[in-house]
Coordinates of C-alpha atoms and ligand atoms in Angstrom, one line a residue:
X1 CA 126.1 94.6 137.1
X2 CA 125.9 91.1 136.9
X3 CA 128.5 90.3 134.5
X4 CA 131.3 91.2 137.8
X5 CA 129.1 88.3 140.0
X6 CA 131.9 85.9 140.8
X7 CA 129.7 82.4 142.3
X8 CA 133.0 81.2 144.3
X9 CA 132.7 84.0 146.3
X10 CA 128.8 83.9 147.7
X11 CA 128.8 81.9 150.6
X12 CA 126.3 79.5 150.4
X13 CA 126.1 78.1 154.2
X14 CA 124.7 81.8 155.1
X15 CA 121.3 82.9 155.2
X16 CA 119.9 83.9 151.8
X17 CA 119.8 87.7 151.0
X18 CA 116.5 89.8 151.5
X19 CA 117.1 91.9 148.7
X20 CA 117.2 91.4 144.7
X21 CA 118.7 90.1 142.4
X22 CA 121.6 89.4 145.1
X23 CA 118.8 87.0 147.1
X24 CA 118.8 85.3 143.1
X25 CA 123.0 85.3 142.7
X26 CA 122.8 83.2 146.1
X27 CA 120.3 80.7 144.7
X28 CA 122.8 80.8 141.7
X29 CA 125.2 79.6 143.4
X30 CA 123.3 77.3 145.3
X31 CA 121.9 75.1 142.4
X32 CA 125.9 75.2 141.2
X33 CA 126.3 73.1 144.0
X34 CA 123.4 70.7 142.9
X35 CA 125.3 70.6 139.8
X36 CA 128.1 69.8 140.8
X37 CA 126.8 67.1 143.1
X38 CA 125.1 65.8 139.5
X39 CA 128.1 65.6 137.7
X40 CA 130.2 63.4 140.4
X41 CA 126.8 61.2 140.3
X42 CA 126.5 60.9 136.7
X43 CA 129.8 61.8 135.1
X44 CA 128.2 64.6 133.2
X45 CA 126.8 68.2 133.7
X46 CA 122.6 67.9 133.5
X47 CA 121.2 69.4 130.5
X48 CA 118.3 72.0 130.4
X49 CA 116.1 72.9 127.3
X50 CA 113.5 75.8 127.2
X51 CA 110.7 75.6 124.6
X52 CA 109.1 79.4 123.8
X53 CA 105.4 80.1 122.7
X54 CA 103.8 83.0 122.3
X55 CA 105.1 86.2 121.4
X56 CA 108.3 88.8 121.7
X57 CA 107.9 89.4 125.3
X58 CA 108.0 85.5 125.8
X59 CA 111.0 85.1 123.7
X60 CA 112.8 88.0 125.6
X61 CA 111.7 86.2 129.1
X62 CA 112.9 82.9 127.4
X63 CA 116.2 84.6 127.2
X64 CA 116.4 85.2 130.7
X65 CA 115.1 81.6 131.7
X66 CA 118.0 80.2 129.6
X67 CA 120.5 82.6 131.3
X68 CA 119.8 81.9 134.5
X69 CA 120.1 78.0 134.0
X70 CA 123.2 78.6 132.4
X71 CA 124.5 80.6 135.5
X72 CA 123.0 77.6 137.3
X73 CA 125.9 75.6 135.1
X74 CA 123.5 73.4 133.4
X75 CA 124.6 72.3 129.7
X76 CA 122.3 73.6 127.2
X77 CA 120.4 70.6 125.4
X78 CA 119.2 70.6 121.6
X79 CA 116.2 68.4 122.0
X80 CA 113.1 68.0 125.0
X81 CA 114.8 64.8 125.8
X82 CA 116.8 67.0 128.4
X83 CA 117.6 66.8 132.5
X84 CA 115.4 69.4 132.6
X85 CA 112.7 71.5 130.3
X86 CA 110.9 74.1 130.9
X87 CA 107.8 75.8 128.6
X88 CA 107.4 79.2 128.6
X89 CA 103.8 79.1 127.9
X90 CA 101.2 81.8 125.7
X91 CA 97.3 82.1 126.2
X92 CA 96.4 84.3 124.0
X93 CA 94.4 82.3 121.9
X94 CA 93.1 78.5 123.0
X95 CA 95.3 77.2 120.5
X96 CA 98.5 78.0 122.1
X97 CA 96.7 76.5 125.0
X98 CA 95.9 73.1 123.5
X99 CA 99.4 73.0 122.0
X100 CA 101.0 73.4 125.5
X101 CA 98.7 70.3 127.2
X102 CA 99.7 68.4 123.9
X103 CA 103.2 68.5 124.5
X104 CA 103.1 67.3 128.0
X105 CA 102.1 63.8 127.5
X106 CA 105.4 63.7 125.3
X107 CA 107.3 65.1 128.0
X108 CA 105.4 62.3 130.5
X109 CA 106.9 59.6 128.5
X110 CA 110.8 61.1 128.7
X111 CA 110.0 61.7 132.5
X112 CA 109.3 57.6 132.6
X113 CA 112.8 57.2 131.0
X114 CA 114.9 59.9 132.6
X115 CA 113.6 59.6 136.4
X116 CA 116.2 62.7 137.3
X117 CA 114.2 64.5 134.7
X118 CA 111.9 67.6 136.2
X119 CA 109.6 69.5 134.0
X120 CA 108.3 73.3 134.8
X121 CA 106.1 75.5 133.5
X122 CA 105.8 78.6 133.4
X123 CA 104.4 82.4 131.5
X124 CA 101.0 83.4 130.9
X125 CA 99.1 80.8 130.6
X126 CA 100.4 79.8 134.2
X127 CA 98.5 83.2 135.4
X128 CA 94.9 81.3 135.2
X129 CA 93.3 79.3 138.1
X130 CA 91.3 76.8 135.3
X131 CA 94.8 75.8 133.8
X132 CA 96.4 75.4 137.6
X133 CA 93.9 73.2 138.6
X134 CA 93.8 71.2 135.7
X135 CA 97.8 70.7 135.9
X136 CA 97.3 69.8 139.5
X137 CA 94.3 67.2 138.6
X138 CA 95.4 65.4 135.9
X139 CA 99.7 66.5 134.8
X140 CA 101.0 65.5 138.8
X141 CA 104.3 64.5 136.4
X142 CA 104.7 68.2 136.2
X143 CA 107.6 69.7 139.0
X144 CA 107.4 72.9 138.7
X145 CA 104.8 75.8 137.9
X146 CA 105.2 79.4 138.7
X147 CA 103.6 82.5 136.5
X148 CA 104.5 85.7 134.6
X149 CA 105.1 87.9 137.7
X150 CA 107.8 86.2 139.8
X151 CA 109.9 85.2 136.8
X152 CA 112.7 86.7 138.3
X153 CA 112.8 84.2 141.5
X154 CA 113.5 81.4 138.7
X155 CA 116.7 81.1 140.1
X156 CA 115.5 80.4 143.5
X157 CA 112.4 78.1 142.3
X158 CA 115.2 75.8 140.5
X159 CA 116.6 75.2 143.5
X160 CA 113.3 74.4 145.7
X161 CA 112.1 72.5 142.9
X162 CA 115.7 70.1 143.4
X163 CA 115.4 70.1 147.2
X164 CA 111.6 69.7 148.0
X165 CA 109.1 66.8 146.8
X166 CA 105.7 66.7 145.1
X167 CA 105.1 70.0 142.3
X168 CA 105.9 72.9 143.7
X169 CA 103.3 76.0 142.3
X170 CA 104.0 79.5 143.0
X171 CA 101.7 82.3 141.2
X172 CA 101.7 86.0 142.0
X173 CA 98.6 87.8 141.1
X174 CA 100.0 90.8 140.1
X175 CA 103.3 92.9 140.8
X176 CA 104.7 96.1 141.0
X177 CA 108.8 95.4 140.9
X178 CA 111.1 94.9 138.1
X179 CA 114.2 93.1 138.8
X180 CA 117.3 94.6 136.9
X181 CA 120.6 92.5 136.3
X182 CA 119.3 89.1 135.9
X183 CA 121.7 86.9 133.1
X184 CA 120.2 87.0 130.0
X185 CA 121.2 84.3 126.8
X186 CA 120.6 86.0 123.8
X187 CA 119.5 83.7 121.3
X188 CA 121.0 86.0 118.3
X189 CA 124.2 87.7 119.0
X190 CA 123.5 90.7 116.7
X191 CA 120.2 91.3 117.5
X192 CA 118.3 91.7 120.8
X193 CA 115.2 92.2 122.5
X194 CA 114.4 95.0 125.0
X195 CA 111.9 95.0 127.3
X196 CA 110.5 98.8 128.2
X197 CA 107.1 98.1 129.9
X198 CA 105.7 95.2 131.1
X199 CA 101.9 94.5 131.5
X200 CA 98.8 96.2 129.9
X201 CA 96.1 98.4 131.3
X202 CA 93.4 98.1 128.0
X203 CA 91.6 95.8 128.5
X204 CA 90.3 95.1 124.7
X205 CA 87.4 92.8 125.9
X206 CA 88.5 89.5 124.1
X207 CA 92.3 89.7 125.3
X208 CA 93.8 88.1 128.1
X209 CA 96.6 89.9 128.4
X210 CA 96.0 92.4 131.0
X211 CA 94.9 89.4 133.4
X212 CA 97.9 87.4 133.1
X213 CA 100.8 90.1 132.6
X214 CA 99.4 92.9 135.2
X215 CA 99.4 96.5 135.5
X216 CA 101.4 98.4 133.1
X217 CA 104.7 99.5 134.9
X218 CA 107.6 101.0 132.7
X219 CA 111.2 100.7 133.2
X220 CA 113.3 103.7 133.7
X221 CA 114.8 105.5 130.7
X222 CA 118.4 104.8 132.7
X223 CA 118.4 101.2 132.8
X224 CA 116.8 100.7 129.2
X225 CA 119.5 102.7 127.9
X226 CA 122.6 101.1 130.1
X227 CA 121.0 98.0 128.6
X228 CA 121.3 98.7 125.0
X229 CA 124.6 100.6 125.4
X230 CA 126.0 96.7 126.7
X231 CA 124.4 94.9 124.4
X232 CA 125.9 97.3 121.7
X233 CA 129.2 96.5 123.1
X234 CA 128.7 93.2 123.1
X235 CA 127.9 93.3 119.3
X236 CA 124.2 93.4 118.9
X237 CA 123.1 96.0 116.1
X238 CA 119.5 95.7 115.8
X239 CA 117.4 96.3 119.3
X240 CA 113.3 95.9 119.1
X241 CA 111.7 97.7 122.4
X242 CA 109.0 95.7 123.4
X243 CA 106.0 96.6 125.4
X244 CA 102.3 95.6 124.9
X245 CA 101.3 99.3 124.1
X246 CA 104.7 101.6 123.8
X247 CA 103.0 104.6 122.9
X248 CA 101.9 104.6 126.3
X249 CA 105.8 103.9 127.5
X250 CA 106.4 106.1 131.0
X251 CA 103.2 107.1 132.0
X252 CA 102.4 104.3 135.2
X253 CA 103.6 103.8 137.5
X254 CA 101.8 107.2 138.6
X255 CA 104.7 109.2 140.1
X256 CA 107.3 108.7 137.9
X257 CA 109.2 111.5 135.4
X258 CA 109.7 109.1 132.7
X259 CA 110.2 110.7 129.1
X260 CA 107.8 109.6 126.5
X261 CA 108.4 106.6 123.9
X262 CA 109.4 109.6 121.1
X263 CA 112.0 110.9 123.8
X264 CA 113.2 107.6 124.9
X265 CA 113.5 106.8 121.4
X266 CA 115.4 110.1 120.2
X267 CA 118.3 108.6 123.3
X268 CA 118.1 104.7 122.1
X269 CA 118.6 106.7 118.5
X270 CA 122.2 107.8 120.1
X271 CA 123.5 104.9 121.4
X272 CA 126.4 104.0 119.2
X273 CA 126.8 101.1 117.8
X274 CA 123.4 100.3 117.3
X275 CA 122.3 100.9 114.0
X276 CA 118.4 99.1 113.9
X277 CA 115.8 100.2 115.7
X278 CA 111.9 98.7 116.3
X279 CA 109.3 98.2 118.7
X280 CA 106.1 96.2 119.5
X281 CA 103.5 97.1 120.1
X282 CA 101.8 100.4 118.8
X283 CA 98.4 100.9 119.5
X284 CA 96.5 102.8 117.3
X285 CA 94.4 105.0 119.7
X286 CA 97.8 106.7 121.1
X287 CA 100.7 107.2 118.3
X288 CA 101.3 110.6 118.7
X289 CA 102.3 112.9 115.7
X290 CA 105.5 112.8 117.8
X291 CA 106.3 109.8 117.2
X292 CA 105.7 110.2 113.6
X293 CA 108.4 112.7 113.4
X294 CA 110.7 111.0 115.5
X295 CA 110.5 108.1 113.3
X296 CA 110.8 110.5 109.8
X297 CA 113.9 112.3 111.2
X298 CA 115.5 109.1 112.6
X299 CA 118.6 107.1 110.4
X300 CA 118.1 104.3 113.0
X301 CA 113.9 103.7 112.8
X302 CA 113.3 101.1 110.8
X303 CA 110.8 101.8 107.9
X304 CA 108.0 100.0 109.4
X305 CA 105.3 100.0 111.8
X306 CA 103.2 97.5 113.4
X307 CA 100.0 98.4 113.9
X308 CA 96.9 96.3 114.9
X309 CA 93.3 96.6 113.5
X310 CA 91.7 94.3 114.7
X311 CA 88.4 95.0 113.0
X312 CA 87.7 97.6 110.2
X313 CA 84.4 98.2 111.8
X314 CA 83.5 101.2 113.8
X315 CA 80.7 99.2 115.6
X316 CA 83.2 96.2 116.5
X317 CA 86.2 98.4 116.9
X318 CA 83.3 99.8 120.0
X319 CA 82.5 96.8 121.6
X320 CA 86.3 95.6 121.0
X321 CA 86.8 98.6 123.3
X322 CA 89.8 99.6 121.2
X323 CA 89.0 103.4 121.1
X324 CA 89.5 104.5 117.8
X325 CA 87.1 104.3 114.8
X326 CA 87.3 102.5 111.2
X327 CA 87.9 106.7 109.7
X328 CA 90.5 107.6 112.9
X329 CA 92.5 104.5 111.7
X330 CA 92.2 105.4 108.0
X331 CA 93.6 108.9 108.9
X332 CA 96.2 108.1 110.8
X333 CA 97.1 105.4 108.7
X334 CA 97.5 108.2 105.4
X335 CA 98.9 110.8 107.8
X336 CA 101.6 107.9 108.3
X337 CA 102.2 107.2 104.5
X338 CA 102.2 111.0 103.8
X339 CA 105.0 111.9 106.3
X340 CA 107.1 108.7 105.6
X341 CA 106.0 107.2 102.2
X342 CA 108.4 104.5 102.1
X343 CA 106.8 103.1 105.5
X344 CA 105.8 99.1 105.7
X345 CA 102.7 99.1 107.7
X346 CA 101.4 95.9 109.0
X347 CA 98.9 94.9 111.3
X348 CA 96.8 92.0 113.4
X349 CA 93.0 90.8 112.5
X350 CA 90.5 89.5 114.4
X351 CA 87.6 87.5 112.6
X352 CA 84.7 86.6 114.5
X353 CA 84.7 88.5 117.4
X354 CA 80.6 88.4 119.1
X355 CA 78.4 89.9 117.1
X356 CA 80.7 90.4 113.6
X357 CA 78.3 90.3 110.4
X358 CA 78.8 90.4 106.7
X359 CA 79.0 93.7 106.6
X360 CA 81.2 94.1 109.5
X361 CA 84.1 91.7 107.8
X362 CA 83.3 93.9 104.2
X363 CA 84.4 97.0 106.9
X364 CA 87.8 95.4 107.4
X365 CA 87.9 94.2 103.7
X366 CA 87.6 97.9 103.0
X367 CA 90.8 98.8 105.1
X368 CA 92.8 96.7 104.1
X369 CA 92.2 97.9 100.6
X370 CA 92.7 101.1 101.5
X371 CA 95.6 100.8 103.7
X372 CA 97.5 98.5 101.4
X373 CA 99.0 96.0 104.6
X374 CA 102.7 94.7 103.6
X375 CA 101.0 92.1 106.0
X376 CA 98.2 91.3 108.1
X377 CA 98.0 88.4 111.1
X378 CA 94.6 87.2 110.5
X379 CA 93.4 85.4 113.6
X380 CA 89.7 83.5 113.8
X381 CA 88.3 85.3 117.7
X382 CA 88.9 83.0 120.6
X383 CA 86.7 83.1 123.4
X384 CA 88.9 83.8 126.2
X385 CA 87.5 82.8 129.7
X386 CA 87.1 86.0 131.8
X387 CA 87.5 88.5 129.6
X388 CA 84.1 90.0 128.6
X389 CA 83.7 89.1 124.9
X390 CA 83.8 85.6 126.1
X391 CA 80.2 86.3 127.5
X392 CA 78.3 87.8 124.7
X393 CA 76.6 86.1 122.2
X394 CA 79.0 83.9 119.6
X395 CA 79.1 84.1 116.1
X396 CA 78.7 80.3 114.6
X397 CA 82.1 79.1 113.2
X398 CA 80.5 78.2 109.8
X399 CA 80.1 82.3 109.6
X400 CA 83.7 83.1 111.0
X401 CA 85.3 80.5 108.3
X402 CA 83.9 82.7 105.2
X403 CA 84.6 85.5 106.7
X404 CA 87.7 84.5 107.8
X405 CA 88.5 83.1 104.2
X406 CA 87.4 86.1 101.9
X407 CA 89.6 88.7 104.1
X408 CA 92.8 86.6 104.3
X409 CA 92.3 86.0 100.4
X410 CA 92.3 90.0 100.5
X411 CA 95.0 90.0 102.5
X412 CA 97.3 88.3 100.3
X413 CA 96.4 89.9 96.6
X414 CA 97.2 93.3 98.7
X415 CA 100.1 92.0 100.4
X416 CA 101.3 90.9 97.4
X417 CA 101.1 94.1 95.6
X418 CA 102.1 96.7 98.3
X419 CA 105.5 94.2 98.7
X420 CA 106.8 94.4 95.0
X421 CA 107.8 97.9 94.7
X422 CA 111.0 97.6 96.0
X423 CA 111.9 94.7 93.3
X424 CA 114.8 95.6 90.7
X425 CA 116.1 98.4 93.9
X426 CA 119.1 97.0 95.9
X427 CA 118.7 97.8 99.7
X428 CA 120.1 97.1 103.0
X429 CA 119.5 93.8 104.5
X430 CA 120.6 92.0 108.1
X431 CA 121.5 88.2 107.7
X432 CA 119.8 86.7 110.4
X433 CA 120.3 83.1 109.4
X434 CA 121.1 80.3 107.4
X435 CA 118.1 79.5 104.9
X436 CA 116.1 76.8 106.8
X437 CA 115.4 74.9 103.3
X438 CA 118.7 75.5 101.5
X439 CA 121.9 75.7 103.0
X440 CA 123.7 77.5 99.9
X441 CA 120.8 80.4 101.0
X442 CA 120.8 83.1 104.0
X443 CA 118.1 84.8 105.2
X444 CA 118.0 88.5 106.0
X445 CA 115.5 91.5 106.7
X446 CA 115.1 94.9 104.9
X447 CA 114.6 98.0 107.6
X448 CA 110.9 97.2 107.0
X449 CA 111.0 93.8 108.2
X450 CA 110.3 92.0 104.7
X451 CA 112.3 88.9 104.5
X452 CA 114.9 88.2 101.8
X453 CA 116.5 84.9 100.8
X454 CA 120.1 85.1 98.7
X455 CA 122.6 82.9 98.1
X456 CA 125.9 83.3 100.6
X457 CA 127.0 81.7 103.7
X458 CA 127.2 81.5 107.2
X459 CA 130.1 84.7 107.5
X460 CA 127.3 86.9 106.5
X461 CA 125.1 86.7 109.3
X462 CA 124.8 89.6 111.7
X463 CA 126.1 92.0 108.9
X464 CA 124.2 94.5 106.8
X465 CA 125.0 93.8 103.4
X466 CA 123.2 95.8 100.0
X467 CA 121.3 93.0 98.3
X468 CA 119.7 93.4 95.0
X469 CA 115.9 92.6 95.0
X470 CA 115.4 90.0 92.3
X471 CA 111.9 88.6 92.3
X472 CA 109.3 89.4 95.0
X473 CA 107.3 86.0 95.8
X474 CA 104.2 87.0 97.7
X475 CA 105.4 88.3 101.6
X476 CA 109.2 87.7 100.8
X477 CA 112.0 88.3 98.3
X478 CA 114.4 86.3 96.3
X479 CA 117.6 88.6 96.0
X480 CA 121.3 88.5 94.8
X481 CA 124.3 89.9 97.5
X482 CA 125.8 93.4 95.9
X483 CA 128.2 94.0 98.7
Ligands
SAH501 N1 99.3 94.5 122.6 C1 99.1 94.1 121.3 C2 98.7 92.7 121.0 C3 99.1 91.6 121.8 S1 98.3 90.1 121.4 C4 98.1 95.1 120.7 O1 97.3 95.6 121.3 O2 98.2 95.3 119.5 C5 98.6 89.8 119.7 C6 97.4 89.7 118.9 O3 96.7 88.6 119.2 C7 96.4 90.9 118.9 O4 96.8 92.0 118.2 C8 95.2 90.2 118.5 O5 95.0 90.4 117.1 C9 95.4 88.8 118.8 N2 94.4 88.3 119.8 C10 94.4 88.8 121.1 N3 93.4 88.2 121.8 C11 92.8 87.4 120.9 C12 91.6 86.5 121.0 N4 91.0 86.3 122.1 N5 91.3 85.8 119.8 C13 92.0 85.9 118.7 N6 93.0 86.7 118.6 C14 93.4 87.4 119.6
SF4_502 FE1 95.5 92.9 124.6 FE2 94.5 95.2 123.9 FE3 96.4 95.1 125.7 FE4 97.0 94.5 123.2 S1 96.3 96.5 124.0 S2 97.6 93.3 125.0 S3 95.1 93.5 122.5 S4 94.3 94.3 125.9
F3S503 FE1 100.9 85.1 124.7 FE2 101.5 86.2 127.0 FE3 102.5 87.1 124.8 S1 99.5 85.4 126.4 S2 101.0 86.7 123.2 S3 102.9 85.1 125.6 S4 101.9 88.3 126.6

């Protein structure tokens, strides 16, 4: 385990080890040494600050970008003003993109006053050859660039990045190894992230995804759960298992006897000292009535369940390549509701994808209505190079804007609704954090992930407390502490 790695006692002078993670422990130690030479040069340890877009899986690698530098003996910094940053980058959507190139040129200008400062980049959008070769063109500021797959060799990369001139690049096309024991900074100490696939093997034809994260390879029951069971002994109550589609957890690689998500659930279910469960990502085309009764029988399973449209339309949901129809996603969304009525069920949108009419946003409209979302992630399409909606014919953005507009505004009048009928009950809430606008406020979530904001301080957070639900304003409750 890596918590018994002592760094004094890897000798450094010796040819690095073939195997992992000790091949990463020796680099460990190695940029300690570049550290220390740091600190007698500048009377101070180097500080190191890593910037997250994009979603859970990013944050969760985040975590383990931050351990490792910390293992490395670099001082966490609070600002991008740091000895060293890296951005853990999303391409999803172009926006994410643009945001990324924006923050560079800031990044150039702390570079021109901090000369020991290196910048690195790294994460999906690191996985495509336009962005790589733009980087190289025109960002020759930047030090370091390496992608989703080797993440693990960060360790190693730090160090080549301090010993070798001019930007180093290192991208793997795709991979078939998962490196266990890495160090891993958790950025809440009562709730945790817990990666049990990696990759995706869809292909919806607008998403990236599959090109930048690989093949879909799971993570052995074992390890998942020796994971959780340290984590729960090191405080953390609430885990969310994260995988681009975990209804499809164990089946690749081919050759494996994984259990199935409901089964690996039933064992996290077990684990004492954990007493939240979630996971991201469901896809509709696979949730099995398994897991439905998994969920229904389980004290741990929080009430809710994320589960992306996309489009209401059978004809887009086809071309999408998403697999299920606008009635299959009705069905299963009331066989959900029937079995476990309490259920939040939320879920992302796509507007404008090629080809979407009228009618074909009126579709969605009419799911939403019928579903009754406790929240929806709207998203206007974005042509993503490679994948094959970017290809067919686009739909002008004057069109996507009122569509986009009419089912957002349905959104929230649903959202609205569907969210209020807990108000007046008191319920079980986990204090997260301080209030971000008011310090005499914390901020908590109920078991199905709707926020709550009550007055209490910072000794509350990482309990579960009962909190009376006072007034429900739109997505998020105003409540009074009972407990
Ligand atoms: N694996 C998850 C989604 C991961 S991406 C799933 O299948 O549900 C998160 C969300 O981003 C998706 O649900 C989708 O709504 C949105 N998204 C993905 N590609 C997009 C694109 N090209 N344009 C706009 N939104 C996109
Ligand atoms: Fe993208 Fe579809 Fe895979 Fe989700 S399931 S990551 S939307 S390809
Ligand atoms: Fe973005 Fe990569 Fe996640 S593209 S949404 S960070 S898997």
């Amino acid at each position: 385990m890596y918590s018994e790695i002592n760094f004094d006692n890897i000798d450094i002078n010796a040819a690095p080890p073939a195997e992992e993670p000790a091949r990463q422990y020796y680099y460990m130690a190695k940029c300690r040494e570049l550290v220390r030479e740091f600190e007698l040069k500048n009377a101070r340890r180097p500080t190191a600050f890593t910037q997250t877009f994009g979603c859970q899986m990013n944050a969760r690698d985040s975590e383990k970008l931050s351990g490792i530098l910390r293992s490395a003996g670099f001082a966490e910094a609070d600002s991008e003003e740091a000895d060293f940053v890296i951005y853990n980058t999303c391409t999803v959507r172009d926006n994410a993109n643009q945001r990324v190139f924006g923050r560079l040129g800031v990044l150039n200008g702390y570079k021109k006053k901090n000369p020991q400062m290196k910048v690195a980049l790294c994460g999906c959008m690191m996985q495509e050859d336009l962005v790589i070769r733009k980087l190289q063109k025109s960002y020759s500021f930047v030090d370091l660039v390496f992608g989703t797959h080797n993440l693990y060799k960060f360790a190693e990369l730090l160090y080549r990045c301090y010993t070798e001139k001019g930007m180093l690049v290192d991208i793997w096309k795709d991979t078939d190894k998962i490196v266990e024991d890495l160090p891993v900074e958790r950025k809440y100490p009562f709730k945790s992230g817990v990666n049990i696939m990696f990759g995706c093997n869809n292909f919806c034809s607008y998403c990236i995804v599959p090109y930048v994260r690989g093949r879909e390879r799971s993570r052995a029951p074992e390890e998942i759960l020796r994971e959780i069971r340290t984590l729960a002994a090191d405080g953390v109550k609430e885990v969310m298992l994260l995988g681009q589609n975990v209804n499809s957890y164990g089946k690749e690689p081919k050759g494996t006897e994984f259990m199935t998500f409901p089964e690996l659930l039933r064992e996290v279910e077990k684990v004492e000292g954990i007493e939240r469960i979630r996971f991201m990502t469901s896809h509709p085309k696979d949730l099995s009535d398994e897991l439905i009764q998994v969920m229904k029988e389980s004290k741990k399973i929080c009430r809710h369940l994320h589960l992306p449209l996309q489009s209401g339309s059978t004809r887009i949901l086809e071309r999408m390549n998403r697999r299920y129809t606008k009635d299959s996603y009705l069905a299963l969304a009331e066989k959900i509701r029937r079995e476990i009525p309490d259920i939040s069920l939320t879920t992302d949108i796509i507007v404008g994808f090629p080809g979407e009419t009228e009618e074909d946003a009126e579709d969605t409209i009419d799911v939403i209505r019928k579903v009754q979302f406790d929240n929806a992630f709207t998203f206007v399409y974005s042509r993503r190079t490679g994948t094959p909606a970017a290809v067919m014919e686009q739909v002008p953005e004057d069109k996507v804007r009122e569509n986009f507009d009419r089912i957002l505004a349905c959104v929230q009048e649903t959202a609205r609704e569907r969210v209020k009928r807990f108000e007046g009950q008191t319920l079980p809430v986990l204090v997260e954090e301080i209030n971000e606008q008011d310090a005499s406020f914390v901020t908590g979530r109920l078991s199905n992930n709707t926020v709550v904001h009550f007055a209490g301080d910072g000794s509350l957070i990482g309990r579960i407390v009962d909190v009376k639900l006072k007034r429900c304003e739109g997505f998020y409750y105003i409540g009074e502490l009972m407990s």
